PDB file of C-alpha atoms in Angstrom:
ATOM      1  CA  MET A  20      21.901  -5.943   6.892  1.00  0.00           C
ATOM      2  CA  GLY A  21      23.042  -8.769   4.760  1.00  0.00           C
ATOM      3  CA  ASN A  22      22.159  -8.995   1.092  1.00  0.00           C
ATOM      4  CA  PHE A  23      18.635  -8.056   1.219  1.00  0.00           C
ATOM      5  CA  PRO A  24      17.500  -5.925  -1.680  1.00  0.00           C
ATOM      6  CA  MET A  25      16.436  -2.495  -0.545  1.00  0.00           C
ATOM      7  CA  CYS A  26      12.828  -3.164  -1.648  1.00  0.00           C
ATOM      8  CA  LEU A  27      12.619  -6.002   0.887  1.00  0.00           C
ATOM      9  CA  ARG A  28      13.679  -3.763   3.683  1.00  0.00           C
ATOM     10  CA  HIS A  29      10.736  -1.913   5.301  1.00  0.00           C
ATOM     11  CA  ARG A  30      10.569  -0.219   8.648  1.00  0.00           C
ATOM     12  CA  GLY A  31      13.359  -2.349   9.941  1.00  0.00           C
ATOM     13  CA  VAL A  32      11.818  -5.632   8.649  1.00  0.00           C
ATOM     14  CA  HIS A  33      14.443  -7.894   6.865  1.00  0.00           C
ATOM     15  CA  SER A  34      12.328 -10.809   6.025  1.00  0.00           C
ATOM     16  CA  GLU A  35      13.882 -14.098   5.421  1.00  0.00           C
ATOM     17  CA  GLN A  36      10.293 -15.344   4.892  1.00  0.00           C
ATOM     18  CA  ILE A  37       9.897 -13.825   1.536  1.00  0.00           C
ATOM     19  CA  LYS A  38      13.560 -13.840   0.364  1.00  0.00           C
ATOM     20  CA  VAL A  39      14.089 -15.643  -3.000  1.00  0.00           C
ATOM     21  CA  PRO A  40      16.477 -18.555  -2.941  1.00  0.00           C
ATOM     22  CA  ALA A  41      20.060 -18.033  -4.142  1.00  0.00           C
ATOM     23  CA  GLY A  42      20.587 -18.406  -7.864  1.00  0.00           C
ATOM     24  CA  ASN A  43      17.545 -16.261  -8.757  1.00  0.00           C
ATOM     25  CA  HIS A  44      17.937 -12.738  -9.994  1.00  0.00           C
ATOM     26  CA  PRO A  45      15.410  -9.954 -10.682  1.00  0.00           C
ATOM     27  CA  VAL A  46      14.358  -9.796 -14.337  1.00  0.00           C
ATOM     28  CA  LEU A  47      11.528  -7.154 -13.951  1.00  0.00           C
ATOM     29  CA  THR A  48      10.388  -4.918 -11.193  1.00  0.00           C
ATOM     30  CA  ALA A  49       7.030  -3.326 -11.811  1.00  0.00           C
ATOM     31  CA  HIS A  50       4.344  -1.331 -10.014  1.00  0.00           C
ATOM     32  CA  ALA A  51       0.858  -2.710 -10.108  1.00  0.00           C
ATOM     33  CA  LYS A  52      -2.438  -1.080  -9.661  1.00  0.00           C
ATOM     34  CA  GLY A  53      -5.584  -3.185  -9.638  1.00  0.00           C
ATOM     35  CA  ASP A  54      -8.480  -4.654  -7.716  1.00  0.00           C
ATOM     36  CA  GLN A  55      -8.757  -7.603  -5.328  1.00  0.00           C
ATOM     37  CA  ILE A  56     -12.186  -9.121  -5.965  1.00  0.00           C
ATOM     38  CA  TYR A  57     -14.023 -10.481  -2.960  1.00  0.00           C
ATOM     39  CA  GLN A  58     -17.255 -12.528  -2.821  1.00  0.00           C
ATOM     40  CA  CYS A  59     -19.553 -12.942   0.072  1.00  0.00           C
ATOM     41  CA  SER A  60     -19.394 -16.725   0.734  1.00  0.00           C
ATOM     42  CA  LEU A  61     -20.770 -19.205   3.287  1.00  0.00           C
ATOM     43  CA  SER A  62     -18.283 -21.906   4.584  1.00  0.00           C
ATOM     44  CA  LYS A  63     -19.031 -24.199   7.488  1.00  0.00           C
ATOM     45  CA  GLY A  64     -21.914 -21.968   8.658  1.00  0.00           C
ATOM     46  CA  VAL A  65     -19.800 -18.747   8.596  1.00  0.00           C
ATOM     47  CA  TYR A  66     -20.235 -15.841   6.206  1.00  0.00           C
ATOM     48  CA  ALA A  67     -17.197 -14.135   5.209  1.00  0.00           C
ATOM     49  CA  TRP A  68     -15.652 -12.135   2.218  1.00  0.00           C
ATOM     50  CA  GLN A  69     -13.399 -14.523   0.384  1.00  0.00           C
ATOM     51  CA  THR A  70     -10.923 -13.724  -2.410  1.00  0.00           C
ATOM     52  CA  HIS A  71     -12.679 -14.293  -5.811  1.00  0.00           C
ATOM     53  CA  ALA A  72     -10.813 -16.323  -8.322  1.00  0.00           C
ATOM     54  CA  LEU A  73     -10.006 -13.563 -10.767  1.00  0.00           C
ATOM     55  CA  MET A  74      -8.483 -10.054 -10.467  1.00  0.00           C
ATOM     56  CA  ARG A  75      -6.846  -7.787 -12.901  1.00  0.00           C
ATOM     57  CA  ALA A  76      -3.807  -5.556 -12.436  1.00  0.00           C
ATOM     58  CA  TYR A  77      -1.718  -3.300 -14.522  1.00  0.00           C
ATOM     59  CA  LEU A  78       1.910  -3.558 -14.087  1.00  0.00           C
ATOM     60  CA  MET A  79       3.796  -0.362 -14.957  1.00  0.00           C
ATOM     61  CA  HIS A  80       7.451  -0.527 -15.884  1.00  0.00           C
ATOM     62  CA  ARG A  81       9.111   2.450 -17.403  1.00  0.00           C
ATOM     63  CA  ASP A  82       6.935   3.364 -20.388  1.00  0.00           C
ATOM     64  CA  THR A  83       5.334  -0.077 -20.743  1.00  0.00           C
ATOM     65  CA  SER A  84       1.986  -1.182 -19.282  1.00  0.00           C
ATOM     66  CA  LEU A  85       1.400  -4.931 -18.895  1.00  0.00           C
ATOM     67  CA  GLU A  86      -2.099  -5.999 -18.209  1.00  0.00           C
ATOM     68  CA  ILE A  87      -2.117  -9.278 -16.248  1.00  0.00           C
ATOM     69  CA  THR A  88      -4.802 -11.560 -15.098  1.00  0.00           C
ATOM     70  CA  LEU A  89      -4.304 -13.181 -11.771  1.00  0.00           C
ATOM     71  CA  ALA A  90      -6.309 -16.156 -10.575  1.00  0.00           C
ATOM     72  CA  GLY A  91      -5.382 -18.556  -7.906  1.00  0.00           C
ATOM     73  CA  PRO A  92      -2.384 -17.345  -8.364  1.00  0.00           C
ATOM     74  CA  VAL A  93      -1.981 -17.457 -12.183  1.00  0.00           C
ATOM     75  CA  TRP A  94      -0.189 -14.607 -14.059  1.00  0.00           C
ATOM     76  CA  GLU A  95      -1.124 -14.465 -17.719  1.00  0.00           C
ATOM     77  CA  TYR A  96       0.213 -11.884 -20.258  1.00  0.00           C
ATOM     78  CA  LYS A  97      -1.723 -10.862 -23.254  1.00  0.00           C
ATOM     79  CA  GLU A  98       0.673 -12.755 -25.652  1.00  0.00           C
ATOM     80  CA  GLY A  99      -0.279 -15.944 -23.949  1.00  0.00           C
ATOM     81  CA  SER A 100       2.581 -16.798 -21.632  1.00  0.00           C
ATOM     82  CA  ARG A 101       1.318 -17.897 -18.238  1.00  0.00           C
ATOM     83  CA  VAL A 102       2.708 -19.047 -14.961  1.00  0.00           C
ATOM     84  CA  LEU A 103       1.019 -20.819 -12.114  1.00  0.00           C
ATOM     85  CA  GLY A 104       2.441 -19.825  -8.716  1.00  0.00           C
ATOM     86  CA  GLN A 105       2.149 -21.330  -5.322  1.00  0.00           C
ATOM     87  CA  VAL A 106       2.536 -19.076  -2.232  1.00  0.00           C
ATOM     88  CA  VAL A 107       5.586 -20.214  -0.307  1.00  0.00           C
ATOM     89  CA  SER A 108       5.340 -17.633   2.434  1.00  0.00           C
ATOM     90  CA  LYS A 109       3.843 -14.300   3.390  1.00  0.00           C
ATOM     91  CA  ILE A 110       4.426 -11.501   5.797  1.00  0.00           C
ATOM     92  CA  ASP A 111       1.889  -8.987   7.104  1.00  0.00           C
ATOM     93  CA  ILE A 112       3.717  -5.687   7.180  1.00  0.00           C
ATOM     94  CA  ALA A 113       0.639  -3.486   7.754  1.00  0.00           C
ATOM     95  CA  PRO A 114      -2.263  -5.949   8.345  1.00  0.00           C
ATOM     96  CA  GLU A 115      -4.654  -3.228   9.333  1.00  0.00           C
ATOM     97  CA  THR A 116      -4.354  -1.348   5.969  1.00  0.00           C
ATOM     98  CA  SER A 117      -2.779  -3.702   3.346  1.00  0.00           C
ATOM     99  CA  ILE A 118      -2.767  -7.177   1.940  1.00  0.00           C
ATOM    100  CA  SER A 119       0.270  -9.463   2.651  1.00  0.00           C
ATOM    101  CA  TRP A 120       3.708  -9.275   1.070  1.00  0.00           C
ATOM    102  CA  LEU A 121       4.331 -12.643  -0.671  1.00  0.00           C
ATOM    103  CA  LEU A 122       6.999 -15.009  -1.961  1.00  0.00           C
ATOM    104  CA  VAL A 123       5.489 -17.043  -4.817  1.00  0.00           C
ATOM    105  CA  GLU A 124       7.257 -19.975  -6.402  1.00  0.00           C
ATOM    106  CA  VAL A 125       6.360 -20.609 -10.060  1.00  0.00           C
ATOM    107  CA  VAL A 126       5.315 -24.295 -10.362  1.00  0.00           C
ATOM    108  CA  ALA A 127       4.085 -24.382 -13.981  1.00  0.00           C
ATOM    109  CA  HIS A 128       4.701 -22.479 -17.222  1.00  0.00           C
ATOM    110  CA  LYS A 129       2.560 -22.307 -20.369  1.00  0.00           C
ATOM    111  CA  GLY A 130       3.457 -20.636 -23.676  1.00  0.00           C
ATOM    112  CA  ASN A 131       6.547 -18.686 -24.738  1.00  0.00           C
ATOM    113  CA  GLY A 132       6.809 -14.935 -23.871  1.00  0.00           C
ATOM    114  CA  PHE A 133       7.176 -12.602 -20.993  1.00  0.00           C
ATOM    115  CA  PHE A 134       6.700 -15.217 -18.248  1.00  0.00           C
ATOM    116  CA  SER A 135       8.636 -18.118 -19.821  1.00  0.00           C
ATOM    117  CA  ASN A 136      11.681 -17.891 -17.632  1.00  0.00           C
ATOM    118  CA  VAL A 137      10.185 -16.605 -14.370  1.00  0.00           C
ATOM    119  CA  SER A 138      10.922 -18.835 -11.327  1.00  0.00           C
ATOM    120  CA  PHE A 139       9.796 -16.784  -8.323  1.00  0.00           C
ATOM    121  CA  ILE A 140       7.662 -13.613  -7.740  1.00  0.00           C
ATOM    122  CA  ASN A 141       7.596 -11.181  -4.774  1.00  0.00           C
ATOM    123  CA  ARG A 142       4.676  -9.001  -4.035  1.00  0.00           C
ATOM    124  CA  ILE A 143       5.787  -6.120  -1.881  1.00  0.00           C
ATOM    125  CA  ASN A 144       4.958  -2.547  -0.856  1.00  0.00           C
ATOM    126  CA  THR A 145       1.259  -3.394  -0.864  1.00  0.00           C
ATOM    127  CA  HIS A 146      -1.416  -0.765  -0.072  1.00  0.00           C
ATOM    128  CA  GLY A 147      -5.058  -1.496   0.316  1.00  0.00           C
ATOM    129  CA  GLY A 148      -6.735  -4.680  -1.093  1.00  0.00           C
ATOM    130  CA  LEU A 149      -8.174  -5.937   2.349  1.00  0.00           C
ATOM    131  CA  PRO A 150     -11.619  -7.616   2.470  1.00  0.00           C
ATOM    132  CA  PRO A 151     -14.545  -5.249   2.509  1.00  0.00           C
ATOM    133  CA  LEU A 152     -15.762  -3.846   5.943  1.00  0.00           C
ATOM    134  CA  SER A 153     -19.348  -4.111   4.817  1.00  0.00           C
ATOM    135  CA  VAL A 154     -21.623  -6.847   6.055  1.00  0.00           C
ATOM    136  CA  CYS A 155     -21.470 -10.320   4.517  1.00  0.00           C
ATOM    137  CA  ASN A 156     -24.597 -12.314   5.404  1.00  0.00           C
ATOM    138  CA  ALA A 157     -27.401 -14.367   3.825  1.00  0.00           C
ATOM    139  CA  ASN A 158     -28.796 -11.210   2.132  1.00  0.00           C
ATOM    140  CA  HIS A 159     -25.423 -10.518   0.465  1.00  0.00           C
ATOM    141  CA  LEU A 160     -24.434 -14.171  -0.375  1.00  0.00           C
ATOM    142  CA  GLY A 161     -22.658 -14.197  -3.814  1.00  0.00           C
ATOM    143  CA  THR A 162     -22.226 -10.420  -3.887  1.00  0.00           C
ATOM    144  CA  GLU A 163     -18.855  -9.329  -5.291  1.00  0.00           C
ATOM    145  CA  LYS A 164     -16.947  -6.272  -4.193  1.00  0.00           C
ATOM    146  CA  ARG A 165     -13.807  -4.746  -5.685  1.00  0.00           C
ATOM    147  CA  VAL A 166     -11.200  -3.284  -3.499  1.00  0.00           C
ATOM    148  CA  ALA A 167      -8.408  -1.240  -4.969  1.00  0.00           C
ATOM    149  CA  TYR A 168      -4.864  -2.057  -4.180  1.00  0.00           C
ATOM    150  CA  THR A 169      -1.316  -1.189  -5.284  1.00  0.00           C
ATOM    151  CA  ALA A 170       1.808  -3.300  -5.056  1.00  0.00           C
ATOM    152  CA  ASP A 171       5.223  -3.855  -6.452  1.00  0.00           C
ATOM    153  CA  TYR A 172       5.997  -7.072  -8.189  1.00  0.00           C
ATOM    154  CA  ILE A 173       9.465  -8.417  -8.590  1.00  0.00           C
ATOM    155  CA  PHE A 174       9.845 -11.224 -11.119  1.00  0.00           C
ATOM    156  CA  TYR A 175      12.849 -13.465 -10.839  1.00  0.00           C
ATOM    157  CA  GLY A 176      14.604 -15.866 -13.223  1.00  0.00           C
ATOM    158  CA  LYS A 177      17.673 -18.159 -12.978  1.00  0.00           C
TER     159      LYS A 177
END
């Protein structure tokens, strides 16, 4: 099975697609509970639910709760440290019920604190968070819908 962390093994999937490059090690693994926020949008004549810029999640680690704000993907902690991530790859483990698992590379840091030394982030073990099943059309343009999701996030540093 190679050197895949147990958390990246799921139903026989050993995904090189979301494996963090060598030299990075986990600094925090936390369970998140939050909302994906979708907005009914019109693009090139097609109405569809699109991920809205901002969502909130609560990361739980042992007895600590970290409220983070994610937007585009930006992770910001309440003490002001922030990282901007770029999705490197994703894998759909259960596309009929859950948002994708991700490998995110941190491309920019701001502030000193929790996120200062984070280089990569995995989002795994996702449940929920898919776009709404309700109609998105001219009557609903601009409408926002929150969809609950849970996931585990692994933050890596060098």
